[in-house]
Amino acid sequence: KQAAQLISKEQEVPVYKDLVKESDILTTLSRLSGIPVQKLTQTDAKKYLNLETELHKRVIGQEQAVSSISRAIRRNQSGIRNNKRPIGSFMFLGPTGVGKTELAKALAEVLFDDESALIRFDMSEYMEKFAASRLNGAPPGYVGYEEGGELTEKVRNKPYSVLLFDEVEKAHPDIFNVLLQVLDDGVLTDSKGRKVD
């Protein structure tokens, strides 16, 4: 009799199928982690094949720059890369208005479907010697130690991003040592000893 009651109760409980879809889980994971949905599904191969076309929708001219960036990203996505280095490090030179910053914005939008994936640093704000500690954090015992560095915290919070060091020639020479580590290794250690890549 008890078994019959349990069976009838099981039949009364509705079974929900497809209540939570894969796309719902991916969207939630993307929001929490900052990783684009396409990166979670790895279905964006077509995007990389048409990278030049997508970038040229926003950047007029600059064929060599667009081509260099596209080749580096496709090389990375095909698995031909050194995992201990960044996907690409590019230096764009030229007068105001030729599309250097616009290319970085377009790249962030194409790769991560969001122009806000561009993390921009105005390097004219880093002209003083002490400014190097602003990037990776103040040493222990100094004011601001608990806050972390501007570069390390921004990358830690949004690891899938494009970094733009605008007007880098205006930065203090000590800043270049920090940037060399980022450009060479793709990793920066903050003042607390945490590695950010």
JSON list of C-alpha atoms in Angstrom, two decimals:
[
{"chain": "A", "resi": 1, "resn": "LYS", "atom": "CA", "xyz": [0.00, 0.00, 0.00]},
{"chain": "A", "resi": 2, "resn": "GLN", "atom": "CA", "xyz": [2.85, 2.41, 0.89]},
{"chain": "A", "resi": 3, "resn": "ALA", "atom": "CA", "xyz": [4.65, 1.57, -2.33]},
{"chain": "A", "resi": 4, "resn": "ALA", "atom": "CA", "xyz": [1.52, 2.37, -4.30]},
{"chain": "A", "resi": 5, "resn": "GLN", "atom": "CA", "xyz": [1.25, 5.74, -2.51]},
{"chain": "A", "resi": 6, "resn": "LEU", "atom": "CA", "xyz": [4.91, 6.58, -3.29]},
{"chain": "A", "resi": 7, "resn": "ILE", "atom": "CA", "xyz": [4.44, 5.67, -6.94]},
{"chain": "A", "resi": 8, "resn": "SER", "atom": "CA", "xyz": [1.34, 7.84, -7.20]},
{"chain": "A", "resi": 9, "resn": "LYS", "atom": "CA", "xyz": [3.20, 10.77, -5.55]},
{"chain": "A", "resi": 10, "resn": "GLU", "atom": "CA", "xyz": [6.07, 10.41, -8.02]},
{"chain": "A", "resi": 11, "resn": "GLN", "atom": "CA", "xyz": [3.61, 10.58, -10.87]},
{"chain": "A", "resi": 12, "resn": "GLU", "atom": "CA", "xyz": [2.11, 13.80, -9.44]},
{"chain": "A", "resi": 13, "resn": "VAL", "atom": "CA", "xyz": [5.48, 15.59, -9.34]},
{"chain": "A", "resi": 14, "resn": "PRO", "atom": "CA", "xyz": [5.93, 17.36, -12.66]},
{"chain": "A", "resi": 15, "resn": "VAL", "atom": "CA", "xyz": [9.15, 16.63, -14.49]},
{"chain": "A", "resi": 16, "resn": "TYR", "atom": "CA", "xyz": [10.70, 19.74, -15.99]},
{"chain": "A", "resi": 17, "resn": "LYS", "atom": "CA", "xyz": [12.64, 19.13, -19.14]},
{"chain": "A", "resi": 18, "resn": "ASP", "atom": "CA", "xyz": [14.64, 21.82, -20.85]},
{"chain": "A", "resi": 19, "resn": "LEU", "atom": "CA", "xyz": [13.87, 24.28, -18.07]},
{"chain": "A", "resi": 20, "resn": "VAL", "atom": "CA", "xyz": [17.50, 25.43, -18.09]},
{"chain": "A", "resi": 21, "resn": "LYS", "atom": "CA", "xyz": [19.02, 25.41, -21.54]},
{"chain": "A", "resi": 22, "resn": "GLU", "atom": "CA", "xyz": [22.67, 25.24, -22.47]},
{"chain": "A", "resi": 23, "resn": "SER", "atom": "CA", "xyz": [22.48, 28.80, -23.76]},
{"chain": "A", "resi": 24, "resn": "ASP", "atom": "CA", "xyz": [21.20, 29.97, -20.34]},
{"chain": "A", "resi": 25, "resn": "ILE", "atom": "CA", "xyz": [24.16, 28.35, -18.60]},
{"chain": "A", "resi": 26, "resn": "LEU", "atom": "CA", "xyz": [26.63, 29.79, -21.10]},
{"chain": "A", "resi": 27, "resn": "THR", "atom": "CA", "xyz": [25.15, 33.27, -20.77]},
{"chain": "A", "resi": 28, "resn": "THR", "atom": "CA", "xyz": [25.35, 33.11, -16.98]},
{"chain": "A", "resi": 29, "resn": "LEU", "atom": "CA", "xyz": [28.93, 31.83, -17.04]},
{"chain": "A", "resi": 30, "resn": "SER", "atom": "CA", "xyz": [29.85, 34.56, -19.49]},
{"chain": "A", "resi": 31, "resn": "ARG", "atom": "CA", "xyz": [28.38, 37.26, -17.26]},
{"chain": "A", "resi": 32, "resn": "LEU", "atom": "CA", "xyz": [30.09, 35.94, -14.13]},
{"chain": "A", "resi": 33, "resn": "SER", "atom": "CA", "xyz": [33.50, 35.29, -15.66]},
{"chain": "A", "resi": 34, "resn": "GLY", "atom": "CA", "xyz": [33.74, 38.03, -18.27]},
{"chain": "A", "resi": 35, "resn": "ILE", "atom": "CA", "xyz": [34.57, 35.39, -20.89]},
{"chain": "A", "resi": 36, "resn": "PRO", "atom": "CA", "xyz": [32.58, 35.87, -24.10]},
{"chain": "A", "resi": 37, "resn": "VAL", "atom": "CA", "xyz": [30.04, 33.14, -24.87]},
{"chain": "A", "resi": 38, "resn": "GLN", "atom": "CA", "xyz": [31.85, 32.35, -28.13]},
{"chain": "A", "resi": 39, "resn": "LYS", "atom": "CA", "xyz": [35.03, 31.56, -26.21]},
{"chain": "A", "resi": 40, "resn": "LEU", "atom": "CA", "xyz": [33.07, 29.17, -23.99]},
{"chain": "A", "resi": 41, "resn": "THR", "atom": "CA", "xyz": [31.64, 27.34, -26.99]},
{"chain": "A", "resi": 42, "resn": "GLN", "atom": "CA", "xyz": [34.68, 27.66, -29.29]},
{"chain": "A", "resi": 43, "resn": "THR", "atom": "CA", "xyz": [32.42, 28.15, -32.30]},
{"chain": "A", "resi": 44, "resn": "ASP", "atom": "CA", "xyz": [33.98, 31.33, -33.61]},
{"chain": "A", "resi": 45, "resn": "ALA", "atom": "CA", "xyz": [36.30, 29.94, -36.29]},
{"chain": "A", "resi": 46, "resn": "LYS", "atom": "CA", "xyz": [34.35, 31.76, -39.02]},
{"chain": "A", "resi": 47, "resn": "LYS", "atom": "CA", "xyz": [34.99, 35.05, -37.23]},
{"chain": "A", "resi": 48, "resn": "TYR", "atom": "CA", "xyz": [38.75, 34.53, -37.45]},
{"chain": "A", "resi": 49, "resn": "LEU", "atom": "CA", "xyz": [38.61, 33.66, -41.13]},
{"chain": "A", "resi": 50, "resn": "ASN", "atom": "CA", "xyz": [36.83, 36.95, -41.87]},
{"chain": "A", "resi": 51, "resn": "LEU", "atom": "CA", "xyz": [38.81, 39.05, -39.40]},
{"chain": "A", "resi": 52, "resn": "GLU", "atom": "CA", "xyz": [40.23, 41.48, -41.99]},
{"chain": "A", "resi": 53, "resn": "THR", "atom": "CA", "xyz": [36.78, 42.13, -43.43]},
{"chain": "A", "resi": 54, "resn": "GLU", "atom": "CA", "xyz": [35.29, 42.77, -39.99]},
{"chain": "A", "resi": 55, "resn": "LEU", "atom": "CA", "xyz": [38.09, 45.13, -38.98]},
{"chain": "A", "resi": 56, "resn": "HIS", "atom": "CA", "xyz": [37.90, 47.03, -42.28]},
{"chain": "A", "resi": 57, "resn": "LYS", "atom": "CA", "xyz": [34.22, 47.76, -41.58]},
{"chain": "A", "resi": 58, "resn": "ARG", "atom": "CA", "xyz": [35.44, 50.22, -38.95]},
{"chain": "A", "resi": 59, "resn": "VAL", "atom": "CA", "xyz": [39.00, 51.04, -40.01]},
{"chain": "A", "resi": 60, "resn": "ILE", "atom": "CA", "xyz": [39.53, 52.60, -43.41]},
{"chain": "A", "resi": 61, "resn": "GLY", "atom": "CA", "xyz": [42.89, 51.87, -45.00]},
{"chain": "A", "resi": 62, "resn": "GLN", "atom": "CA", "xyz": [45.64, 50.50, -42.73]},
{"chain": "A", "resi": 63, "resn": "GLU", "atom": "CA", "xyz": [45.84, 47.28, -44.77]},
{"chain": "A", "resi": 64, "resn": "GLN", "atom": "CA", "xyz": [49.24, 46.30, -43.41]},
{"chain": "A", "resi": 65, "resn": "ALA", "atom": "CA", "xyz": [48.24, 46.80, -39.76]},
{"chain": "A", "resi": 66, "resn": "VAL", "atom": "CA", "xyz": [44.94, 44.94, -40.18]},
{"chain": "A", "resi": 67, "resn": "SER", "atom": "CA", "xyz": [46.65, 42.11, -42.05]},
{"chain": "A", "resi": 68, "resn": "SER", "atom": "CA", "xyz": [49.39, 41.74, -39.40]},
{"chain": "A", "resi": 69, "resn": "ILE", "atom": "CA", "xyz": [46.90, 41.62, -36.56]},
{"chain": "A", "resi": 70, "resn": "SER", "atom": "CA", "xyz": [44.66, 39.15, -38.38]},
{"chain": "A", "resi": 71, "resn": "ARG", "atom": "CA", "xyz": [47.53, 36.79, -39.19]},
{"chain": "A", "resi": 72, "resn": "ALA", "atom": "CA", "xyz": [48.75, 36.82, -35.57]},
{"chain": "A", "resi": 73, "resn": "ILE", "atom": "CA", "xyz": [45.31, 36.05, -34.20]},
{"chain": "A", "resi": 74, "resn": "ARG", "atom": "CA", "xyz": [44.62, 33.28, -36.71]},
{"chain": "A", "resi": 75, "resn": "ARG", "atom": "CA", "xyz": [48.05, 31.79, -35.95]},
{"chain": "A", "resi": 76, "resn": "ASN", "atom": "CA", "xyz": [47.15, 31.81, -32.27]},
{"chain": "A", "resi": 77, "resn": "GLN", "atom": "CA", "xyz": [43.74, 30.24, -32.80]},
{"chain": "A", "resi": 78, "resn": "SER", "atom": "CA", "xyz": [45.18, 27.51, -35.01]},
{"chain": "A", "resi": 79, "resn": "GLY", "atom": "CA", "xyz": [47.44, 26.42, -32.16]},
{"chain": "A", "resi": 80, "resn": "ILE", "atom": "CA", "xyz": [50.70, 27.63, -33.70]},
{"chain": "A", "resi": 81, "resn": "ARG", "atom": "CA", "xyz": [51.95, 29.74, -30.83]},
{"chain": "A", "resi": 82, "resn": "ASN", "atom": "CA", "xyz": [54.05, 29.84, -27.73]},
{"chain": "A", "resi": 83, "resn": "ASN", "atom": "CA", "xyz": [51.60, 29.65, -24.83]},
{"chain": "A", "resi": 84, "resn": "LYS", "atom": "CA", "xyz": [54.00, 31.61, -22.66]},
{"chain": "A", "resi": 85, "resn": "ARG", "atom": "CA", "xyz": [53.64, 34.72, -24.81]},
{"chain": "A", "resi": 86, "resn": "PRO", "atom": "CA", "xyz": [50.76, 37.06, -25.59]},
{"chain": "A", "resi": 87, "resn": "ILE", "atom": "CA", "xyz": [48.65, 36.43, -28.69]},
{"chain": "A", "resi": 88, "resn": "GLY", "atom": "CA", "xyz": [50.18, 39.52, -30.22]},
{"chain": "A", "resi": 89, "resn": "SER", "atom": "CA", "xyz": [51.98, 42.72, -29.34]},
{"chain": "A", "resi": 90, "resn": "PHE", "atom": "CA", "xyz": [51.67, 45.51, -31.85]},
{"chain": "A", "resi": 91, "resn": "MET", "atom": "CA", "xyz": [53.02, 49.05, -31.97]},
{"chain": "A", "resi": 92, "resn": "PHE", "atom": "CA", "xyz": [51.17, 51.46, -34.20]},
{"chain": "A", "resi": 93, "resn": "LEU", "atom": "CA", "xyz": [52.88, 54.71, -35.11]},
{"chain": "A", "resi": 94, "resn": "GLY", "atom": "CA", "xyz": [51.49, 57.65, -36.97]},
{"chain": "A", "resi": 95, "resn": "PRO", "atom": "CA", "xyz": [49.91, 61.07, -36.71]},
{"chain": "A", "resi": 96, "resn": "THR", "atom": "CA", "xyz": [46.63, 61.77, -34.98]},
{"chain": "A", "resi": 97, "resn": "GLY", "atom": "CA", "xyz": [43.54, 60.54, -36.79]},
{"chain": "A", "resi": 98, "resn": "VAL", "atom": "CA", "xyz": [44.92, 57.67, -38.85]},
{"chain": "A", "resi": 99, "resn": "GLY", "atom": "CA", "xyz": [43.05, 54.95, -36.91]},
{"chain": "A", "resi": 100, "resn": "LYS", "atom": "CA", "xyz": [45.46, 53.59, -34.31]},
{"chain": "A", "resi": 101, "resn": "THR", "atom": "CA", "xyz": [43.01, 53.71, -31.39]},
{"chain": "A", "resi": 102, "resn": "GLU", "atom": "CA", "xyz": [40.06, 52.88, -33.63]},
{"chain": "A", "resi": 103, "resn": "LEU", "atom": "CA", "xyz": [41.80, 49.69, -34.74]},
{"chain": "A", "resi": 104, "resn": "ALA", "atom": "CA", "xyz": [42.24, 48.62, -31.11]},
{"chain": "A", "resi": 105, "resn": "LYS", "atom": "CA", "xyz": [38.54, 49.35, -30.41]},
{"chain": "A", "resi": 106, "resn": "ALA", "atom": "CA", "xyz": [37.48, 47.43, -33.52]},
{"chain": "A", "resi": 107, "resn": "LEU", "atom": "CA", "xyz": [39.66, 44.49, -32.51]},
{"chain": "A", "resi": 108, "resn": "ALA", "atom": "CA", "xyz": [38.08, 44.36, -29.05]},
{"chain": "A", "resi": 109, "resn": "GLU", "atom": "CA", "xyz": [34.61, 44.44, -30.58]},
{"chain": "A", "resi": 110, "resn": "VAL", "atom": "CA", "xyz": [35.33, 41.77, -33.19]},
{"chain": "A", "resi": 111, "resn": "LEU", "atom": "CA", "xyz": [37.14, 39.39, -30.83]},
{"chain": "A", "resi": 112, "resn": "PHE", "atom": "CA", "xyz": [35.00, 39.80, -27.73]},
{"chain": "A", "resi": 113, "resn": "ASP", "atom": "CA", "xyz": [31.75, 41.20, -29.16]},
{"chain": "A", "resi": 114, "resn": "ASP", "atom": "CA", "xyz": [32.11, 44.21, -26.92]},
{"chain": "A", "resi": 115, "resn": "GLU", "atom": "CA", "xyz": [34.08, 47.40, -27.48]},
{"chain": "A", "resi": 116, "resn": "SER", "atom": "CA", "xyz": [34.36, 47.76, -23.69]},
{"chain": "A", "resi": 117, "resn": "ALA", "atom": "CA", "xyz": [36.77, 44.79, -23.81]},
{"chain": "A", "resi": 118, "resn": "LEU", "atom": "CA", "xyz": [39.37, 47.44, -24.66]},
{"chain": "A", "resi": 119, "resn": "ILE", "atom": "CA", "xyz": [41.38, 48.48, -21.61]},
{"chain": "A", "resi": 120, "resn": "ARG", "atom": "CA", "xyz": [43.01, 51.81, -22.38]},
{"chain": "A", "resi": 121, "resn": "PHE", "atom": "CA", "xyz": [45.88, 53.39, -20.49]},
{"chain": "A", "resi": 122, "resn": "ASP", "atom": "CA", "xyz": [46.79, 57.00, -21.22]},
{"chain": "A", "resi": 123, "resn": "MET", "atom": "CA", "xyz": [50.53, 56.74, -20.72]},
{"chain": "A", "resi": 124, "resn": "SER", "atom": "CA", "xyz": [50.94, 60.51, -20.45]},
{"chain": "A", "resi": 125, "resn": "GLU", "atom": "CA", "xyz": [49.61, 59.96, -16.90]},
{"chain": "A", "resi": 126, "resn": "TYR", "atom": "CA", "xyz": [52.65, 57.78, -16.17]},
{"chain": "A", "resi": 127, "resn": "MET", "atom": "CA", "xyz": [55.41, 60.36, -16.72]},
{"chain": "A", "resi": 128, "resn": "GLU", "atom": "CA", "xyz": [56.81, 60.21, -13.18]},
{"chain": "A", "resi": 129, "resn": "LYS", "atom": "CA", "xyz": [59.16, 57.53, -11.84]},
{"chain": "A", "resi": 130, "resn": "PHE", "atom": "CA", "xyz": [56.74, 56.47, -9.08]},
{"chain": "A", "resi": 131, "resn": "ALA", "atom": "CA", "xyz": [54.00, 55.83, -11.64]},
{"chain": "A", "resi": 132, "resn": "ALA", "atom": "CA", "xyz": [55.36, 52.34, -12.37]},
{"chain": "A", "resi": 133, "resn": "SER", "atom": "CA", "xyz": [53.90, 51.17, -9.06]},
{"chain": "A", "resi": 134, "resn": "ARG", "atom": "CA", "xyz": [50.48, 52.35, -10.22]},
{"chain": "A", "resi": 135, "resn": "LEU", "atom": "CA", "xyz": [50.48, 49.65, -12.91]},
{"chain": "A", "resi": 136, "resn": "ASN", "atom": "CA", "xyz": [51.29, 46.61, -10.76]},
{"chain": "A", "resi": 137, "resn": "GLY", "atom": "CA", "xyz": [50.60, 47.95, -7.27]},
{"chain": "A", "resi": 138, "resn": "ALA", "atom": "CA", "xyz": [52.41, 49.70, -4.46]},
{"chain": "A", "resi": 139, "resn": "PRO", "atom": "CA", "xyz": [55.01, 47.70, -2.51]},
{"chain": "A", "resi": 140, "resn": "PRO", "atom": "CA", "xyz": [54.10, 46.36, 0.97]},
{"chain": "A", "resi": 141, "resn": "GLY", "atom": "CA", "xyz": [54.01, 49.09, 3.59]},
{"chain": "A", "resi": 142, "resn": "TYR", "atom": "CA", "xyz": [53.16, 51.86, 1.13]},
{"chain": "A", "resi": 143, "resn": "VAL", "atom": "CA", "xyz": [49.86, 53.65, 0.69]},
{"chain": "A", "resi": 144, "resn": "GLY", "atom": "CA", "xyz": [47.67, 51.80, -1.81]},
{"chain": "A", "resi": 145, "resn": "TYR", "atom": "CA", "xyz": [49.21, 48.36, -1.26]},
{"chain": "A", "resi": 146, "resn": "GLU", "atom": "CA", "xyz": [45.81, 46.80, -0.56]},
{"chain": "A", "resi": 147, "resn": "GLU", "atom": "CA", "xyz": [44.26, 48.27, -3.71]},
{"chain": "A", "resi": 148, "resn": "GLY", "atom": "CA", "xyz": [46.47, 46.50, -6.24]},
{"chain": "A", "resi": 149, "resn": "GLY", "atom": "CA", "xyz": [47.75, 47.95, -9.49]},
{"chain": "A", "resi": 150, "resn": "GLU", "atom": "CA", "xyz": [45.65, 49.55, -12.18]},
{"chain": "A", "resi": 151, "resn": "LEU", "atom": "CA", "xyz": [46.88, 47.21, -14.91]},
{"chain": "A", "resi": 152, "resn": "THR", "atom": "CA", "xyz": [46.88, 44.03, -12.85]},
{"chain": "A", "resi": 153, "resn": "GLU", "atom": "CA", "xyz": [43.42, 44.60, -11.37]},
{"chain": "A", "resi": 154, "resn": "LYS", "atom": "CA", "xyz": [41.81, 45.52, -14.69]},
{"chain": "A", "resi": 155, "resn": "VAL", "atom": "CA", "xyz": [43.25, 42.44, -16.39]},
{"chain": "A", "resi": 156, "resn": "ARG", "atom": "CA", "xyz": [42.37, 40.22, -13.43]},
{"chain": "A", "resi": 157, "resn": "ASN", "atom": "CA", "xyz": [38.76, 41.44, -13.59]},
{"chain": "A", "resi": 158, "resn": "LYS", "atom": "CA", "xyz": [38.53, 41.22, -17.38]},
{"chain": "A", "resi": 159, "resn": "PRO", "atom": "CA", "xyz": [41.09, 38.70, -18.67]},
{"chain": "A", "resi": 160, "resn": "TYR", "atom": "CA", "xyz": [39.62, 38.56, -22.18]},
{"chain": "A", "resi": 161, "resn": "SER", "atom": "CA", "xyz": [40.52, 42.03, -23.35]},
{"chain": "A", "resi": 162, "resn": "VAL", "atom": "CA", "xyz": [42.67, 44.14, -25.63]},
{"chain": "A", "resi": 163, "resn": "LEU", "atom": "CA", "xyz": [45.21, 46.39, -23.87]},
{"chain": "A", "resi": 164, "resn": "LEU", "atom": "CA", "xyz": [45.96, 49.79, -25.38]},
{"chain": "A", "resi": 165, "resn": "PHE", "atom": "CA", "xyz": [48.92, 51.78, -24.07]},
{"chain": "A", "resi": 166, "resn": "ASP", "atom": "CA", "xyz": [48.13, 55.10, -25.72]},
{"chain": "A", "resi": 167, "resn": "GLU", "atom": "CA", "xyz": [50.94, 57.65, -26.18]},
{"chain": "A", "resi": 168, "resn": "VAL", "atom": "CA", "xyz": [53.45, 55.21, -24.70]},
{"chain": "A", "resi": 169, "resn": "GLU", "atom": "CA", "xyz": [56.35, 57.44, -25.71]},
{"chain": "A", "resi": 170, "resn": "LYS", "atom": "CA", "xyz": [55.33, 59.88, -22.94]},
{"chain": "A", "resi": 171, "resn": "ALA", "atom": "CA", "xyz": [55.71, 57.32, -20.14]},
{"chain": "A", "resi": 172, "resn": "HIS", "atom": "CA", "xyz": [58.66, 57.36, -17.74]},
{"chain": "A", "resi": 173, "resn": "PRO", "atom": "CA", "xyz": [61.49, 54.98, -18.81]},
{"chain": "A", "resi": 174, "resn": "ASP", "atom": "CA", "xyz": [60.89, 52.78, -15.73]},
{"chain": "A", "resi": 175, "resn": "ILE", "atom": "CA", "xyz": [57.41, 52.03, -17.07]},
{"chain": "A", "resi": 176, "resn": "PHE", "atom": "CA", "xyz": [59.00, 50.33, -20.07]},
{"chain": "A", "resi": 177, "resn": "ASN", "atom": "CA", "xyz": [60.48, 47.63, -17.81]},
{"chain": "A", "resi": 178, "resn": "VAL", "atom": "CA", "xyz": [56.97, 46.74, -16.63]},
{"chain": "A", "resi": 179, "resn": "LEU", "atom": "CA", "xyz": [55.63, 46.81, -20.18]},
{"chain": "A", "resi": 180, "resn": "LEU", "atom": "CA", "xyz": [58.50, 44.67, -21.47]},
{"chain": "A", "resi": 181, "resn": "GLN", "atom": "CA", "xyz": [57.50, 41.94, -19.04]},
{"chain": "A", "resi": 182, "resn": "VAL", "atom": "CA", "xyz": [53.90, 42.12, -20.25]},
{"chain": "A", "resi": 183, "resn": "LEU", "atom": "CA", "xyz": [54.87, 42.17, -23.93]},
{"chain": "A", "resi": 184, "resn": "ASP", "atom": "CA", "xyz": [57.50, 39.45, -23.64]},
{"chain": "A", "resi": 185, "resn": "ASP", "atom": "CA", "xyz": [55.91, 36.99, -21.20]},
{"chain": "A", "resi": 186, "resn": "GLY", "atom": "CA", "xyz": [52.25, 37.99, -21.33]},
{"chain": "A", "resi": 187, "resn": "VAL", "atom": "CA", "xyz": [52.34, 37.81, -17.53]},
{"chain": "A", "resi": 188, "resn": "LEU", "atom": "CA", "xyz": [52.70, 40.47, -14.86]},
{"chain": "A", "resi": 189, "resn": "THR", "atom": "CA", "xyz": [53.23, 39.83, -11.16]},
{"chain": "A", "resi": 190, "resn": "ASP", "atom": "CA", "xyz": [51.50, 42.32, -8.90]},
{"chain": "A", "resi": 191, "resn": "SER", "atom": "CA", "xyz": [52.89, 43.67, -5.63]},
{"chain": "A", "resi": 192, "resn": "LYS", "atom": "CA", "xyz": [51.20, 40.83, -3.72]},
{"chain": "A", "resi": 193, "resn": "GLY", "atom": "CA", "xyz": [52.98, 38.17, -5.79]},
{"chain": "A", "resi": 194, "resn": "ARG", "atom": "CA", "xyz": [49.91, 37.16, -7.82]},
{"chain": "A", "resi": 195, "resn": "LYS", "atom": "CA", "xyz": [50.47, 36.45, -11.50]},
{"chain": "A", "resi": 196, "resn": "VAL", "atom": "CA", "xyz": [48.08, 38.04, -13.96]},
{"chain": "A", "resi": 197, "resn": "ASP", "atom": "CA", "xyz": [47.92, 37.05, -17.63]}
]
